[in-house]
Amino acid sequence: MERRIGVFVCHCGSNIAGVVDVKRVAEELRKYPGVAYSTDYTYMCSDPGQNLVKDAIKKHDLTGVIVAACSPTLHETTFRRAGRAAGVNPYQVEIANIREHCSWVHQGEKEAATEKATRIIKTMVEKAVLDEALDPIAVPMTHRALVVGAGISGIQAALDIANAGYEVIVVEKDPSIGGHMAQLSETFPTLDCSQCIMTPKMVEVSQHPKIKLMTYSEIDDVSGYVGSFKVKIRKKAAYVDRDTCNGCGLCMEKCPAKTPSEFDEGLADRKAIYTPFPQAVPNKPVIDAEHCTYFLKDGKCGICQKICPVDAVDFEQKDEIIEEEVGAIIVATGYDLYPIENMGEYGGGKYEDVITSLQFERMLSASGPTGGEVLRPSDGEVPNEVVFLTCCGSRDPELHMPYCSKVCCMYLTKHAMLYKHKVHDGQAYVFYMDVRTAGKGYEEFYTRAAEEDDVLYVRGKVSKIFEEDGKVMVWGVDTLTGKKVEIAADLVVLGLATVPNVAAKELANKLKIHTDEWGFLAEAHPKLRPVESLSPGFYLAGAAQGPKDIPEAVAQASGAASKVADLFAEEEYHREPIIAVINDDTCAGCKVCVSVCPYDAAEFIEEDGVARIQEAICEGCGACIAACPSGSAQQRNLTDEQLYRMVSAALEG
Amino acid sequence: MRLKLTRDLIRDELITRVQDLSGQSLLQCYQCGKCSAGCPVVHEMDIVPSEVIRLLQLGQLDEALDSKTIWICASCLQCASRCPKGVEFSSICDALRQIVLRKRMATPRVDADDVSAIMVSDAPQMGVVGALRKLNG
Amino acid sequence: MKIPYYPGCTLHERARDFDVSARECAKALGVELEELPIWTCCGAVFPLVTDSVMDILAGVRNLEYASRIGDKLVTLCSFCYNVLKRTNRVMRDDLEKREKANLFLRADTAAREEVESYTKTDYTGQVEVLHYIEMLRDVVGFDELRKKVENGLGGLNVAPYYGCMLLRPKKEMEFDDPEQPTVFEDLLATLGCDIVDFPMKTECCGGFQIVNDEELAVMCSQNVVSSAIKRNADVIVTTCPLCRYNLDKKQEEMIERVRGFRRIPVIYFTQLLGLALGIDEEHIDFSDNYVDPRPVLAEKSLL
């Protein structure tokens, strides 16, 4: 059948037309073999633009369409939809990217850019003439979601999906859910108690009939694809049968082994058999074998086992692997603070009275190790002068992290304010570069700290901190006066950068989802698809994707949950058909494709002696195509022949 | 007097010269002041290091060249070592000194008589050579 | 074991005690410091402007001399170490400057009519510049060193002063963490010293400004000295003759300025090392110190 390709050159306002001579390009293409129609228009993605495409398809009886415009990530779907409406198979609608690949990078080289744009479109024409009509592949859908991480983001996402009527499995690596939010004292800008708003949600998760909660568990492996993932979950040995345990707490009382509490950020000790905090969910302990006398001293001790009234302690317990099937996965692995030891000039990790913001949170917390009193770790005295530093490791591309951690300005303002509420006579100083208060009620909160609580904001960075005569000397600067500043402080709180949870990078590798160079999970599109990963079926929530405060984390979690509900609304999932196929006639059965396929989509059919690609699994990565020695493996609509023709067109002349 | 800012002033050739000579981008500095905060000799300076950079950002080269600051810096590199943006004030300082010294418009900072006096007093050669190279060009 | 050694001008003249003690210690540790047959001043300060080929030539020449007799070059003075290491990096990484500098080297060779005897291969930064402390750590090894300690220095409170040039810039010097360095402490711990951690150990002594603005430099030195005194140090140990001068000799001025100023000896680390290795006092030579360390050393039964 004769192919009749239509070419539609978009001006993108002046984005393309300002550099590329679009009229000439359209004219040039009109003469190109296979092209039946060619035109240009100001905004092809607009309604009139799309109608222009649709009308031309009908009027000129087009079998394929090239839209020469921006990147396909922006409007490929738009034009495929338009093509389908006018009777062209969506997979015979192609985008020639002449904006990002041409006009934007060749400003000031109009002639050469015009020539390049023409070539780019010609290569796509060569592809289009051989494009087959394809249909999306329908695969079955498991209407059950997995949420990894149970801080506020994971909890919110799980509750939303469960409330929409779908089953959810929540996996949390720690013994309790709650994440960092459970550690916080009061929250900005309303100063409501974090525990008070958090614990009801934690309880709700644990009691929801649609939610299966797996704490002290980690993801071992994920295979499959959107709609039907197979997940291996490692339930770590807790050495306590947590179903039998009634949470009486006797074991924790009697356990002789102590180690610094992670929940209290090292400001207090916990036992080797422990729950992270009294409101833990589930409120049942685990044994930390690394610090347990029984494990360290070859069976000596075992007090917990002896006194447990329900015989729940089981030193023989082993890790257990549990397999589950889910249709979608939300990753909500959260954040950590940048290591304080990395701030050498501030004596981080060296001076007891230079502490992290999370340590200060624990100090402020009514249920914290000091019962809510602000006390210097070194001597337990009430500090009279406290210095708070923003941007410790943030906005420091040279030595630390280049990005703004977003929450520090606000939480340090809160810290300074709460300190003043507890130590009325005390003085709080905040060293800042910019006080970033972009949030509802945030600017007012900051103003209140400065004006009503006498928090002194000093504009400048601190260069050095050291101990002298029982004080923590702070060498800073006030750039507004150009004066070097010295404060003999009692306590210094570092607003350390927010970094992705240490385990998140490894998990992202297991899940095969992208991260940015710092390890934050990468969203599919920074503006239009902020809660989805580029890998289908994976969704992002909370600080794992980038620094955020509680309302933002909750909003993103709800966004991710609604995306999952959206996905689950269909009985089947439709996948892209641009995948590999193997030609039975030429396949020699060498099985190279089977060995290289990262998704286990290529299988060998014994009775036929040939390999076959399982449509439901193939991601279209192309590994088998490159490896196949006989050229039998081909990508649909990206066949070798198409590629040869495209390359020839690109290099022509 | 009001500081008049103009495009030509901000993009002055000599400002570009400071950037080229120092190998530092002035626009990278976001004025956090960490250089000034940690400078061991800052109290003797009439304008602190971050302010010198700010003057250059504003196209006020002469004021920077006239400052006492650029002759006080001992090139200890504490500023450069801690700068979050990788801007080395010590190099900018050397560049400013070189601009003055190469014009031969300055009388030598270190007087020959002083040198002989200090040499007599047992000062290490390295100090004298260092001072002459840094301050007399 | 022979290692090429660059003493530098100051060690050749005003800091002979540093040089002699270092050579004797090396000998005791089985290392022969082979002084470069010809060497010149390194230039003392590394130029911080970008258009300076002339200014690095002195350093380049010395590195090239070293390359004729070995693949390492050990130096002691912090200034020399800084200049040579940074210059070497330029020769390794900056192709344009390397080429220009090599043109000068060829002109030198021609001038000395050494064309026949010396093959004209370009200098490309192939020599590894080591500080004496790095030599102790990486070539001798602190464990090996510990075995050779004859007189442990237990009971002596030593404040290790790094100063600037060993540590900064970090990316180029790669000597230690510029904020919380430890190598000096590790060395002193090997000798059995009680280490005094003082916060000013990486602050500037005033450096060459002593020539231009004495008051300024003394203020800097005083900050360092007082910090060590306050933490009950018996001695301050340094690796740099200029630091030694500013911290030691200028206590003369500090006494005038500060009522009740308590003096503290400032000695080279090689002098302590010599004591620990049981080297004759005449080779350690405490006679050049302004504040005599002998009384306190005697008091601790180390002499």
PDB file of N, CA, C and O in Angstrom, chain C residues 20-29 132 148 150-151 270-286 302-303:
ATOM      1  N   VAL C  20      68.972  19.504  59.834  1.00  0.00           N
ATOM      2  CA  VAL C  20      69.892  18.526  60.424  1.00  0.00           C
ATOM      3  C   VAL C  20      69.106  17.453  61.176  1.00  0.00           C
ATOM      4  O   VAL C  20      69.352  16.248  61.018  1.00  0.00           O
ATOM      5  N   SER C  21      68.151  17.875  61.987  1.00  0.00           N
ATOM      6  CA  SER C  21      67.393  16.884  62.757  1.00  0.00           C
ATOM      7  C   SER C  21      66.648  15.940  61.820  1.00  0.00           C
ATOM      8  O   SER C  21      66.576  14.739  62.065  1.00  0.00           O
ATOM      9  N   ALA C  22      66.117  16.490  60.729  1.00  0.00           N
ATOM     10  CA  ALA C  22      65.365  15.650  59.787  1.00  0.00           C
ATOM     11  C   ALA C  22      66.272  14.617  59.141  1.00  0.00           C
ATOM     12  O   ALA C  22      65.913  13.446  59.003  1.00  0.00           O
ATOM     13  N   ARG C  23      67.457  15.036  58.743  1.00  0.00           N
ATOM     14  CA  ARG C  23      68.388  14.100  58.102  1.00  0.00           C
ATOM     15  C   ARG C  23      68.815  12.998  59.072  1.00  0.00           C
ATOM     16  O   ARG C  23      68.875  11.818  58.703  1.00  0.00           O
ATOM     17  N   GLU C  24      69.103  13.403  60.298  1.00  0.00           N
ATOM     18  CA  GLU C  24      69.547  12.416  61.283  1.00  0.00           C
ATOM     19  C   GLU C  24      68.448  11.398  61.576  1.00  0.00           C
ATOM     20  O   GLU C  24      68.695  10.200  61.678  1.00  0.00           O
ATOM     21  N   CYS C  25      67.226  11.906  61.703  1.00  0.00           N
ATOM     22  CA  CYS C  25      66.093  11.000  61.981  1.00  0.00           C
ATOM     23  C   CYS C  25      65.903  10.021  60.829  1.00  0.00           C
ATOM     24  O   CYS C  25      65.697   8.831  61.038  1.00  0.00           O
ATOM     25  N   ALA C  26      65.968  10.566  59.608  1.00  0.00           N
ATOM     26  CA  ALA C  26      65.776   9.706  58.439  1.00  0.00           C
ATOM     27  C   ALA C  26      66.827   8.593  58.452  1.00  0.00           C
ATOM     28  O   ALA C  26      66.516   7.425  58.224  1.00  0.00           O
ATOM     29  N   LYS C  27      68.059   8.983  58.753  1.00  0.00           N
ATOM     30  CA  LYS C  27      69.137   8.010  58.778  1.00  0.00           C
ATOM     31  C   LYS C  27      68.820   6.901  59.786  1.00  0.00           C
ATOM     32  O   LYS C  27      68.938   5.715  59.495  1.00  0.00           O
ATOM     33  N   ALA C  28      68.372   7.340  60.963  1.00  0.00           N
ATOM     34  CA  ALA C  28      68.044   6.365  62.003  1.00  0.00           C
ATOM     35  C   ALA C  28      66.917   5.436  61.558  1.00  0.00           C
ATOM     36  O   ALA C  28      66.792   4.316  62.053  1.00  0.00           O
ATOM     37  N   LEU C  29      66.103   5.908  60.628  1.00  0.00           N
ATOM     38  CA  LEU C  29      64.977   5.093  60.168  1.00  0.00           C
ATOM     39  C   LEU C  29      65.318   4.341  58.881  1.00  0.00           C
ATOM     40  O   LEU C  29      64.454   3.755  58.239  1.00  0.00           O
ATOM     41  N   TYR C 132      57.696  15.227  54.406  1.00  0.00           N
ATOM     42  CA  TYR C 132      58.446  14.316  55.291  1.00  0.00           C
ATOM     43  C   TYR C 132      57.490  13.483  56.154  1.00  0.00           C
ATOM     44  O   TYR C 132      57.709  12.290  56.374  1.00  0.00           O
ATOM     45  N   LYS C 148      61.003   1.766  66.414  1.00  0.00           N
ATOM     46  CA  LYS C 148      62.328   2.387  66.537  1.00  0.00           C
ATOM     47  C   LYS C 148      62.384   3.463  67.619  1.00  0.00           C
ATOM     48  O   LYS C 148      63.415   4.092  67.823  1.00  0.00           O
ATOM     49  N   GLU C 150      63.042   4.958  70.878  1.00  0.00           N
ATOM     50  CA  GLU C 150      63.836   4.537  72.036  1.00  0.00           C
ATOM     51  C   GLU C 150      63.373   5.222  73.314  1.00  0.00           C
ATOM     52  O   GLU C 150      63.361   4.638  74.374  1.00  0.00           O
ATOM     53  N   ASN C 151      63.059   6.500  73.180  1.00  0.00           N
ATOM     54  CA  ASN C 151      62.560   7.236  74.339  1.00  0.00           C
ATOM     55  C   ASN C 151      61.130   7.696  74.066  1.00  0.00           C
ATOM     56  O   ASN C 151      60.933   8.654  73.313  1.00  0.00           O
ATOM     57  N   THR C 270      60.610  17.388  63.762  1.00  0.00           N
ATOM     58  CA  THR C 270      61.773  16.495  63.615  1.00  0.00           C
ATOM     59  C   THR C 270      62.640  16.524  64.865  1.00  0.00           C
ATOM     60  O   THR C 270      63.365  15.575  65.136  1.00  0.00           O
ATOM     61  N   GLN C 271      62.568  17.637  65.609  1.00  0.00           N
ATOM     62  CA  GLN C 271      63.333  17.693  66.854  1.00  0.00           C
ATOM     63  C   GLN C 271      62.741  16.737  67.886  1.00  0.00           C
ATOM     64  O   GLN C 271      63.464  16.031  68.579  1.00  0.00           O
ATOM     65  N   LEU C 272      61.426  16.674  67.926  1.00  0.00           N
ATOM     66  CA  LEU C 272      60.763  15.719  68.831  1.00  0.00           C
ATOM     67  C   LEU C 272      61.046  14.289  68.397  1.00  0.00           C
ATOM     68  O   LEU C 272      61.315  13.404  69.207  1.00  0.00           O
ATOM     69  N   LEU C 273      60.962  14.111  67.078  1.00  0.00           N
ATOM     70  CA  LEU C 273      61.210  12.793  66.505  1.00  0.00           C
ATOM     71  C   LEU C 273      62.624  12.345  66.889  1.00  0.00           C
ATOM     72  O   LEU C 273      62.849  11.191  67.283  1.00  0.00           O
ATOM     73  N   GLY C 274      63.576  13.274  66.790  1.00  0.00           N
ATOM     74  CA  GLY C 274      64.969  12.984  67.154  1.00  0.00           C
ATOM     75  C   GLY C 274      65.092  12.546  68.601  1.00  0.00           C
ATOM     76  O   GLY C 274      65.769  11.569  68.916  1.00  0.00           O
ATOM     77  N   LEU C 275      64.389  13.267  69.478  1.00  0.00           N
ATOM     78  CA  LEU C 275      64.400  12.899  70.898  1.00  0.00           C
ATOM     79  C   LEU C 275      63.892  11.475  71.080  1.00  0.00           C
ATOM     80  O   LEU C 275      64.478  10.668  71.804  1.00  0.00           O
ATOM     81  N   ALA C 276      62.800  11.179  70.401  1.00  0.00           N
ATOM     82  CA  ALA C 276      62.167   9.869  70.550  1.00  0.00           C
ATOM     83  C   ALA C 276      63.064   8.763  70.007  1.00  0.00           C
ATOM     84  O   ALA C 276      63.097   7.651  70.539  1.00  0.00           O
ATOM     85  N   LEU C 277      63.783   9.080  68.934  1.00  0.00           N
ATOM     86  CA  LEU C 277      64.636   8.062  68.317  1.00  0.00           C
ATOM     87  C   LEU C 277      65.988   7.956  69.010  1.00  0.00           C
ATOM     88  O   LEU C 277      66.824   7.162  68.612  1.00  0.00           O
ATOM     89  N   GLY C 278      66.202   8.797  70.027  1.00  0.00           N
ATOM     90  CA  GLY C 278      67.440   8.728  70.795  1.00  0.00           C
ATOM     91  C   GLY C 278      68.629   9.337  70.077  1.00  0.00           C
ATOM     92  O   GLY C 278      69.764   8.888  70.248  1.00  0.00           O
ATOM     93  N   ILE C 279      68.383  10.326  69.269  1.00  0.00           N
ATOM     94  CA  ILE C 279      69.471  10.970  68.525  1.00  0.00           C
ATOM     95  C   ILE C 279      70.176  12.001  69.407  1.00  0.00           C
ATOM     96  O   ILE C 279      69.537  12.652  70.248  1.00  0.00           O
ATOM     97  N   ASP C 280      71.484  12.115  69.192  1.00  0.00           N
ATOM     98  CA  ASP C 280      72.291  13.046  69.984  1.00  0.00           C
ATOM     99  C   ASP C 280      71.697  14.447  69.984  1.00  0.00           C
ATOM    100  O   ASP C 280      71.294  14.942  68.947  1.00  0.00           O
ATOM    101  N   GLU C 281      71.734  15.068  71.143  1.00  0.00           N
ATOM    102  CA  GLU C 281      71.137  16.390  71.262  1.00  0.00           C
ATOM    103  C   GLU C 281      71.806  17.405  70.343  1.00  0.00           C
ATOM    104  O   GLU C 281      71.168  18.332  69.851  1.00  0.00           O
ATOM    105  N   GLU C 282      73.073  17.210  70.075  1.00  0.00           N
ATOM    106  CA  GLU C 282      73.757  18.185  69.210  1.00  0.00           C
ATOM    107  C   GLU C 282      73.152  18.192  67.802  1.00  0.00           C
ATOM    108  O   GLU C 282      73.112  19.207  67.115  1.00  0.00           O
ATOM    109  N   HIS C 283      72.640  17.042  67.360  1.00  0.00           N
ATOM    110  CA  HIS C 283      72.006  16.988  66.040  1.00  0.00           C
ATOM    111  C   HIS C 283      70.585  17.542  66.070  1.00  0.00           C
ATOM    112  O   HIS C 283      70.027  17.894  65.056  1.00  0.00           O
ATOM    113  N   ILE C 284      70.030  17.523  67.248  1.00  0.00           N
ATOM    114  CA  ILE C 284      68.665  18.056  67.351  1.00  0.00           C
ATOM    115  C   ILE C 284      68.745  19.575  67.472  1.00  0.00           C
ATOM    116  O   ILE C 284      67.954  20.289  66.868  1.00  0.00           O
ATOM    117  N   ASP C 285      69.707  20.051  68.220  1.00  0.00           N
ATOM    118  CA  ASP C 285      70.066  21.461  68.247  1.00  0.00           C
ATOM    119  C   ASP C 285      68.936  22.401  68.668  1.00  0.00           C
ATOM    120  O   ASP C 285      68.205  22.926  67.843  1.00  0.00           O
ATOM    121  N   PHE C 286      68.800  22.569  69.969  1.00  0.00           N
ATOM    122  CA  PHE C 286      67.760  23.468  70.465  1.00  0.00           C
ATOM    123  C   PHE C 286      68.269  24.900  70.646  1.00  0.00           C
ATOM    124  O   PHE C 286      67.580  25.739  71.206  1.00  0.00           O
ATOM    125  N   LEU C 302      63.170  14.175  79.560  1.00  0.00           N
ATOM    126  CA  LEU C 302      63.329  13.759  78.166  1.00  0.00           C
ATOM    127  C   LEU C 302      64.691  14.154  77.616  1.00  0.00           C
ATOM    128  O   LEU C 302      65.017  13.888  76.466  1.00  0.00           O
ATOM    129  N   LEU C 303      65.494  14.808  78.443  1.00  0.00           N
ATOM    130  CA  LEU C 303      66.840  15.170  77.977  1.00  0.00           C
ATOM    131  C   LEU C 303      67.883  14.431  78.803  1.00  0.00           C
ATOM    132  O   LEU C 303      67.705  14.229  79.992  1.00  0.00           O
TER     133      LEU C 303
END
